[in-house]
Amino acid sequence: MPALVEDIRACRICADNPDKLPLPHDPRPVLQVSETARLCICGQAPGTRVHKSGRPFTDPSGDRLRDWMGIGEDIFYDPQKLAIIPMGFCFPGLDAKGGDLPPRPECRKAWHDDLFEALPQIELILVIGQYAQGYHLGKSRKKSLTETVAHWRDFWDECSSNNKPKVLPLPHPSWRNNAWIKKNPWFETDLLPVLKQEVARLV
Ligand code: SF4
């Protein structure tokens, strides 16, 4: 595992051998892993702030995610307790409207299967956004993000019966989802208490 992580941190695929256009900047893979963390967050890809800081979720979305999980930065940034493995390790750049581009597909092809195989101790994966849901839920994913998150108990039960890590789909903790959270009150009343309980058990 340490050699694999070293290779990821030195990765230049999207600069030197990309599927299509190269990254518009030097690669800077951002991830947090260890052989002990039983809890993992799998999100999309770093944005501009994280690209600069080199630390995942160093933004208001990170504050809200920590609040959802009921933990502070001390636990959140402890790799022995929490792994953070986005679907793209490097900031993918911005689109014409100034939004973040999708995670680079090269990343998933090159690294994710090997990395998750090297982390058999993980018991719970928090899956944020459509790319992470596509990877971790596969065909079980529903047609929309709302439907997928609303069926969280089904995925929970399915994983328990298969002896696989539990997978909990979440919306992105961005302020852009404030209206979604308001519209789906079950998220705060039903899902978040279970999330907090599981996080407390695992860290
Ligand atoms: S996004 Fe992934 S595959 Fe591309 S350079 Fe960064 S680490 Fe390598």
PDB file of C-alpha atoms and ligand atoms in Angstrom:
ATOM      1  CA  MET A   1       0.000   0.000   0.000  1.00  0.00           C
ATOM      2  CA  PRO A   2       2.703   2.608   0.805  1.00  0.00           C
ATOM      3  CA  ALA A   3       4.329   1.988  -2.619  1.00  0.00           C
ATOM      4  CA  LEU A   4       0.962   2.327  -4.336  1.00  0.00           C
ATOM      5  CA  VAL A   5       0.257   5.619  -2.566  1.00  0.00           C
ATOM      6  CA  GLU A   6       3.730   6.860  -3.444  1.00  0.00           C
ATOM      7  CA  ASP A   7       3.032   6.054  -7.111  1.00  0.00           C
ATOM      8  CA  ILE A   8      -0.294   7.929  -6.945  1.00  0.00           C
ATOM      9  CA  ARG A   9       1.314  10.982  -5.381  1.00  0.00           C
ATOM     10  CA  ALA A  10       3.892  11.030  -8.196  1.00  0.00           C
ATOM     11  CA  CYS A  11       1.319  10.389 -10.944  1.00  0.00           C
ATOM     12  CA  ARG A  12       1.532  12.528 -14.113  1.00  0.00           C
ATOM     13  CA  ILE A  13      -0.770  10.545 -16.419  1.00  0.00           C
ATOM     14  CA  CYS A  14      -3.096  13.505 -17.115  1.00  0.00           C
ATOM     15  CA  ALA A  15      -0.137  15.722 -17.995  1.00  0.00           C
ATOM     16  CA  ASP A  16       2.072  13.322 -19.942  1.00  0.00           C
ATOM     17  CA  ASN A  17      -0.276  10.661 -21.297  1.00  0.00           C
ATOM     18  CA  PRO A  18      -3.879  11.924 -21.066  1.00  0.00           C
ATOM     19  CA  ASP A  19      -6.902  10.275 -22.714  1.00  0.00           C
ATOM     20  CA  LYS A  20      -7.773  13.601 -24.374  1.00  0.00           C
ATOM     21  CA  LEU A  21      -6.594  17.104 -23.413  1.00  0.00           C
ATOM     22  CA  PRO A  22      -3.871  17.348 -20.759  1.00  0.00           C
ATOM     23  CA  LEU A  23      -4.529  18.973 -17.381  1.00  0.00           C
ATOM     24  CA  PRO A  24      -4.190  22.770 -17.614  1.00  0.00           C
ATOM     25  CA  HIS A  25      -1.754  22.713 -14.663  1.00  0.00           C
ATOM     26  CA  ASP A  26       0.775  20.427 -13.029  1.00  0.00           C
ATOM     27  CA  PRO A  27      -0.820  17.391 -11.359  1.00  0.00           C
ATOM     28  CA  ARG A  28      -1.220  17.639  -7.591  1.00  0.00           C
ATOM     29  CA  PRO A  29      -2.932  14.472  -6.334  1.00  0.00           C
ATOM     30  CA  VAL A  30      -4.843  15.019  -3.091  1.00  0.00           C
ATOM     31  CA  LEU A  31      -5.854  11.978  -1.028  1.00  0.00           C
ATOM     32  CA  GLN A  32      -5.648  10.698   2.531  1.00  0.00           C
ATOM     33  CA  VAL A  33      -5.165   6.989   3.212  1.00  0.00           C
ATOM     34  CA  SER A  34      -3.789   4.531   5.735  1.00  0.00           C
ATOM     35  CA  GLU A  35      -4.002   0.845   6.486  1.00  0.00           C
ATOM     36  CA  THR A  36      -6.072   1.459   9.618  1.00  0.00           C
ATOM     37  CA  ALA A  37      -8.888   3.883   8.661  1.00  0.00           C
ATOM     38  CA  ARG A  38     -12.237   2.055   8.709  1.00  0.00           C
ATOM     39  CA  LEU A  39     -14.181   5.019   7.367  1.00  0.00           C
ATOM     40  CA  CYS A  40     -13.693   6.489   3.895  1.00  0.00           C
ATOM     41  CA  ILE A  41     -15.069   9.541   2.099  1.00  0.00           C
ATOM     42  CA  CYS A  42     -15.259   9.211  -1.655  1.00  0.00           C
ATOM     43  CA  GLY A  43     -16.147  12.457  -3.395  1.00  0.00           C
ATOM     44  CA  GLN A  44     -15.629  14.045  -6.776  1.00  0.00           C
ATOM     45  CA  ALA A  45     -12.267  15.845  -7.211  1.00  0.00           C
ATOM     46  CA  PRO A  46     -10.398  18.773  -5.649  1.00  0.00           C
ATOM     47  CA  GLY A  47     -11.555  22.298  -6.506  1.00  0.00           C
ATOM     48  CA  THR A  48      -9.337  25.380  -6.787  1.00  0.00           C
ATOM     49  CA  ARG A  49      -8.975  25.883  -3.007  1.00  0.00           C
ATOM     50  CA  VAL A  50      -8.014  22.281  -2.342  1.00  0.00           C
ATOM     51  CA  HIS A  51      -5.617  22.364  -5.306  1.00  0.00           C
ATOM     52  CA  LYS A  52      -3.854  25.261  -3.582  1.00  0.00           C
ATOM     53  CA  SER A  53      -3.937  23.870  -0.026  1.00  0.00           C
ATOM     54  CA  GLY A  54      -3.198  20.236  -0.920  1.00  0.00           C
ATOM     55  CA  ARG A  55      -5.672  19.195   1.818  1.00  0.00           C
ATOM     56  CA  PRO A  56      -9.113  17.781   1.013  1.00  0.00           C
ATOM     57  CA  PHE A  57     -12.283  19.665   1.999  1.00  0.00           C
ATOM     58  CA  THR A  58     -10.533  22.850   3.175  1.00  0.00           C
ATOM     59  CA  ASP A  59     -13.597  24.918   2.279  1.00  0.00           C
ATOM     60  CA  PRO A  60     -17.137  25.662   3.550  1.00  0.00           C
ATOM     61  CA  SER A  61     -18.330  22.343   2.066  1.00  0.00           C
ATOM     62  CA  GLY A  62     -15.793  20.602   4.296  1.00  0.00           C
ATOM     63  CA  ASP A  63     -17.143  22.474   7.342  1.00  0.00           C
ATOM     64  CA  ARG A  64     -20.652  21.304   6.560  1.00  0.00           C
ATOM     65  CA  LEU A  65     -19.520  17.720   5.912  1.00  0.00           C
ATOM     66  CA  ARG A  66     -17.732  17.628   9.287  1.00  0.00           C
ATOM     67  CA  ASP A  67     -20.899  18.963  10.872  1.00  0.00           C
ATOM     68  CA  TRP A  68     -22.976  16.210   9.211  1.00  0.00           C
ATOM     69  CA  MET A  69     -20.471  13.635  10.504  1.00  0.00           C
ATOM     70  CA  GLY A  70     -20.289  15.132  14.017  1.00  0.00           C
ATOM     71  CA  ILE A  71     -16.484  15.417  14.026  1.00  0.00           C
ATOM     72  CA  GLY A  72     -13.899  18.205  14.003  1.00  0.00           C
ATOM     73  CA  GLU A  73     -10.780  18.728  11.906  1.00  0.00           C
ATOM     74  CA  ASP A  74      -8.627  16.770  14.375  1.00  0.00           C
ATOM     75  CA  ILE A  75     -10.373  13.512  13.490  1.00  0.00           C
ATOM     76  CA  PHE A  76     -11.221  14.458   9.909  1.00  0.00           C
ATOM     77  CA  TYR A  77      -7.561  14.959   8.978  1.00  0.00           C
ATOM     78  CA  ASP A  78      -6.240  11.946  10.896  1.00  0.00           C
ATOM     79  CA  PRO A  79      -5.384   9.400   8.163  1.00  0.00           C
ATOM     80  CA  GLN A  80      -5.280   6.622  10.766  1.00  0.00           C
ATOM     81  CA  LYS A  81      -9.013   7.198  11.333  1.00  0.00           C
ATOM     82  CA  LEU A  82     -10.380   8.536   8.068  1.00  0.00           C
ATOM     83  CA  ALA A  83      -9.502   7.903   4.422  1.00  0.00           C
ATOM     84  CA  ILE A  84     -10.404  10.465   1.735  1.00  0.00           C
ATOM     85  CA  ILE A  85     -10.322   9.043  -1.785  1.00  0.00           C
ATOM     86  CA  PRO A  86     -11.976  11.242  -4.441  1.00  0.00           C
ATOM     87  CA  MET A  87     -12.792   9.905  -7.909  1.00  0.00           C
ATOM     88  CA  GLY A  88     -10.186  12.277  -9.358  1.00  0.00           C
ATOM     89  CA  PHE A  89      -7.122  12.998  -7.260  1.00  0.00           C
ATOM     90  CA  CYS A  90      -6.142  16.191  -9.120  1.00  0.00           C
ATOM     91  CA  PHE A  91      -8.098  19.401  -9.702  1.00  0.00           C
ATOM     92  CA  PRO A  92      -9.511  18.847 -13.217  1.00  0.00           C
ATOM     93  CA  GLY A  93      -9.693  22.566 -14.169  1.00  0.00           C
ATOM     94  CA  LEU A  94     -12.676  24.819 -14.913  1.00  0.00           C
ATOM     95  CA  ASP A  95     -15.254  24.740 -17.709  1.00  0.00           C
ATOM     96  CA  ALA A  96     -16.257  27.757 -19.840  1.00  0.00           C
ATOM     97  CA  LYS A  97     -18.785  28.889 -17.187  1.00  0.00           C
ATOM     98  CA  GLY A  98     -16.236  28.732 -14.358  1.00  0.00           C
ATOM     99  CA  GLY A  99     -17.558  25.476 -12.862  1.00  0.00           C
ATOM    100  CA  ASP A 100     -15.315  22.531 -11.968  1.00  0.00           C
ATOM    101  CA  LEU A 101     -14.810  20.003 -14.755  1.00  0.00           C
ATOM    102  CA  PRO A 102     -15.690  16.353 -13.983  1.00  0.00           C
ATOM    103  CA  PRO A 103     -13.040  14.155 -12.349  1.00  0.00           C
ATOM    104  CA  ARG A 104     -10.440  12.900 -14.809  1.00  0.00           C
ATOM    105  CA  PRO A 105     -11.449   9.407 -16.000  1.00  0.00           C
ATOM    106  CA  GLU A 106      -7.770   8.413 -16.200  1.00  0.00           C
ATOM    107  CA  CYS A 107      -7.677   8.376 -12.394  1.00  0.00           C
ATOM    108  CA  ARG A 108     -10.364   5.765 -11.919  1.00  0.00           C
ATOM    109  CA  LYS A 109      -8.871   3.584 -14.664  1.00  0.00           C
ATOM    110  CA  ALA A 110      -5.355   3.764 -13.269  1.00  0.00           C
ATOM    111  CA  TRP A 111      -5.789   3.675  -9.515  1.00  0.00           C
ATOM    112  CA  HIS A 112      -9.131   3.091  -7.832  1.00  0.00           C
ATOM    113  CA  ASP A 113      -9.531  -0.687  -8.149  1.00  0.00           C
ATOM    114  CA  ASP A 114      -6.008  -1.328  -6.850  1.00  0.00           C
ATOM    115  CA  LEU A 115      -6.343   1.228  -4.082  1.00  0.00           C
ATOM    116  CA  PHE A 116      -9.648  -0.056  -2.700  1.00  0.00           C
ATOM    117  CA  GLU A 117      -8.336  -3.624  -2.945  1.00  0.00           C
ATOM    118  CA  ALA A 118      -5.402  -2.540  -0.770  1.00  0.00           C
ATOM    119  CA  LEU A 119      -7.806  -1.207   1.899  1.00  0.00           C
ATOM    120  CA  PRO A 120      -9.806  -4.252   3.033  1.00  0.00           C
ATOM    121  CA  GLN A 121     -10.299  -2.787   6.530  1.00  0.00           C
ATOM    122  CA  ILE A 122     -12.706  -0.103   5.289  1.00  0.00           C
ATOM    123  CA  GLU A 123     -16.180  -0.673   6.742  1.00  0.00           C
ATOM    124  CA  LEU A 124     -18.093   2.377   5.548  1.00  0.00           C
ATOM    125  CA  ILE A 125     -17.735   4.506   2.412  1.00  0.00           C
ATOM    126  CA  LEU A 126     -19.509   7.875   2.262  1.00  0.00           C
ATOM    127  CA  VAL A 127     -20.226   8.386  -1.403  1.00  0.00           C
ATOM    128  CA  ILE A 128     -20.638  11.992  -2.524  1.00  0.00           C
ATOM    129  CA  GLY A 129     -21.818  12.942  -6.003  1.00  0.00           C
ATOM    130  CA  GLN A 130     -22.720  11.096  -9.182  1.00  0.00           C
ATOM    131  CA  TYR A 131     -19.210   9.944 -10.185  1.00  0.00           C
ATOM    132  CA  ALA A 132     -18.503   8.345  -6.824  1.00  0.00           C
ATOM    133  CA  GLN A 133     -22.004   6.835  -6.783  1.00  0.00           C
ATOM    134  CA  GLY A 134     -21.413   5.426 -10.270  1.00  0.00           C
ATOM    135  CA  TYR A 135     -18.202   3.752  -9.119  1.00  0.00           C
ATOM    136  CA  HIS A 136     -19.331   2.437  -5.731  1.00  0.00           C
ATOM    137  CA  LEU A 137     -22.980   1.634  -6.442  1.00  0.00           C
ATOM    138  CA  GLY A 138     -22.705   0.604 -10.098  1.00  0.00           C
ATOM    139  CA  LYS A 139     -26.008  -0.661 -11.476  1.00  0.00           C
ATOM    140  CA  SER A 140     -27.709  -0.281  -8.096  1.00  0.00           C
ATOM    141  CA  ARG A 141     -27.566   3.495  -8.493  1.00  0.00           C
ATOM    142  CA  LYS A 142     -30.978   5.060  -9.118  1.00  0.00           C
ATOM    143  CA  LYS A 143     -31.888   7.466 -11.915  1.00  0.00           C
ATOM    144  CA  SER A 144     -31.327  10.653  -9.934  1.00  0.00           C
ATOM    145  CA  LEU A 145     -29.193  11.722  -7.010  1.00  0.00           C
ATOM    146  CA  THR A 146     -32.315  12.359  -4.913  1.00  0.00           C
ATOM    147  CA  GLU A 147     -33.634   8.867  -5.609  1.00  0.00           C
ATOM    148  CA  THR A 148     -30.236   7.313  -4.856  1.00  0.00           C
ATOM    149  CA  VAL A 149     -29.850   9.128  -1.531  1.00  0.00           C
ATOM    150  CA  ALA A 150     -33.502   8.452  -0.632  1.00  0.00           C
ATOM    151  CA  HIS A 151     -32.834   4.681  -1.055  1.00  0.00           C
ATOM    152  CA  TRP A 152     -29.847   4.768   1.301  1.00  0.00           C
ATOM    153  CA  ARG A 153     -31.312   2.069   3.560  1.00  0.00           C
ATOM    154  CA  ASP A 154     -31.510  -0.400   0.643  1.00  0.00           C
ATOM    155  CA  PHE A 155     -27.780   0.013  -0.111  1.00  0.00           C
ATOM    156  CA  TRP A 156     -27.044  -0.260   3.591  1.00  0.00           C
ATOM    157  CA  ASP A 157     -28.902  -3.589   3.871  1.00  0.00           C
ATOM    158  CA  GLU A 158     -27.489  -4.913   0.589  1.00  0.00           C
ATOM    159  CA  CYS A 159     -23.891  -4.287   1.676  1.00  0.00           C
ATOM    160  CA  SER A 160     -24.480  -5.824   5.119  1.00  0.00           C
ATOM    161  CA  SER A 161     -25.865  -9.009   3.579  1.00  0.00           C
ATOM    162  CA  ASN A 162     -22.943  -9.229   1.070  1.00  0.00           C
ATOM    163  CA  ASN A 163     -20.324  -8.709   3.758  1.00  0.00           C
ATOM    164  CA  LYS A 164     -19.007  -5.733   1.779  1.00  0.00           C
ATOM    165  CA  PRO A 165     -18.204  -2.270   3.151  1.00  0.00           C
ATOM    166  CA  LYS A 166     -21.394  -0.316   3.713  1.00  0.00           C
ATOM    167  CA  VAL A 167     -21.952   2.449   1.192  1.00  0.00           C
ATOM    168  CA  LEU A 168     -23.866   5.563   2.186  1.00  0.00           C
ATOM    169  CA  PRO A 169     -24.762   7.987  -0.639  1.00  0.00           C
ATOM    170  CA  LEU A 170     -24.814  11.677   0.298  1.00  0.00           C
ATOM    171  CA  PRO A 171     -25.530  14.891  -1.598  1.00  0.00           C
ATOM    172  CA  HIS A 172     -22.611  17.287  -1.984  1.00  0.00           C
ATOM    173  CA  PRO A 173     -22.324  19.409   1.188  1.00  0.00           C
ATOM    174  CA  SER A 174     -22.085  22.598  -0.891  1.00  0.00           C
ATOM    175  CA  TRP A 175     -24.327  25.628  -0.200  1.00  0.00           C
ATOM    176  CA  ARG A 176     -25.663  24.985  -3.713  1.00  0.00           C
ATOM    177  CA  ASN A 177     -27.597  22.083  -2.162  1.00  0.00           C
ATOM    178  CA  ASN A 178     -29.345  24.174   0.530  1.00  0.00           C
ATOM    179  CA  ALA A 179     -32.599  24.073  -1.440  1.00  0.00           C
ATOM    180  CA  TRP A 180     -32.264  20.285  -1.902  1.00  0.00           C
ATOM    181  CA  ILE A 181     -31.787  19.799   1.851  1.00  0.00           C
ATOM    182  CA  LYS A 182     -34.835  21.940   2.580  1.00  0.00           C
ATOM    183  CA  LYS A 183     -36.898  20.003   0.067  1.00  0.00           C
ATOM    184  CA  ASN A 184     -35.847  16.621   1.490  1.00  0.00           C
ATOM    185  CA  PRO A 185     -36.217  16.955   5.288  1.00  0.00           C
ATOM    186  CA  TRP A 186     -35.804  13.161   5.808  1.00  0.00           C
ATOM    187  CA  PHE A 187     -32.114  13.689   5.018  1.00  0.00           C
ATOM    188  CA  GLU A 188     -31.579  15.592   8.276  1.00  0.00           C
ATOM    189  CA  THR A 189     -34.125  13.718  10.397  1.00  0.00           C
ATOM    190  CA  ASP A 190     -33.451  10.095   9.282  1.00  0.00           C
ATOM    191  CA  LEU A 191     -30.097   9.788   7.541  1.00  0.00           C
ATOM    192  CA  LEU A 192     -27.833  12.177   9.458  1.00  0.00           C
ATOM    193  CA  PRO A 193     -28.436  10.611  12.913  1.00  0.00           C
ATOM    194  CA  VAL A 194     -27.421   7.199  11.504  1.00  0.00           C
ATOM    195  CA  LEU A 195     -24.387   8.755   9.823  1.00  0.00           C
ATOM    196  CA  LYS A 196     -23.260  10.412  13.080  1.00  0.00           C
ATOM    197  CA  GLN A 197     -23.738   7.188  15.013  1.00  0.00           C
ATOM    198  CA  GLU A 198     -21.691   5.138  12.518  1.00  0.00           C
ATOM    199  CA  VAL A 199     -18.934   7.760  12.335  1.00  0.00           C
ATOM    200  CA  ALA A 200     -18.659   7.790  16.147  1.00  0.00           C
ATOM    201  CA  ARG A 201     -18.382   3.986  16.129  1.00  0.00           C
ATOM    202  CA  LEU A 202     -15.684   3.891  13.436  1.00  0.00           C
ATOM    203  CA  VAL A 203     -13.377   6.723  14.509  1.00  0.00           C
TER     204      VAL A 203
HETATM  205  S1  SF4 B   1      -6.001  13.018 -11.912  1.00  0.00           S
HETATM  206 FE1  SF4 B   1      -5.325  10.966 -11.282  1.00  0.00          FE
HETATM  207  S2  SF4 B   1      -4.572   9.973 -13.159  1.00  0.00           S
HETATM  208 FE2  SF4 B   1      -4.644  12.211 -13.537  1.00  0.00          FE
HETATM  209  S3  SF4 B   1      -2.582  12.946 -13.018  1.00  0.00           S
HETATM  210 FE3  SF4 B   1      -3.872  13.197 -11.203  1.00  0.00          FE
HETATM  211  S4  SF4 B   1      -3.513  11.310 -10.030  1.00  0.00           S
HETATM  212 FE4  SF4 B   1      -2.823  10.916 -12.135  1.00  0.00          FE
END
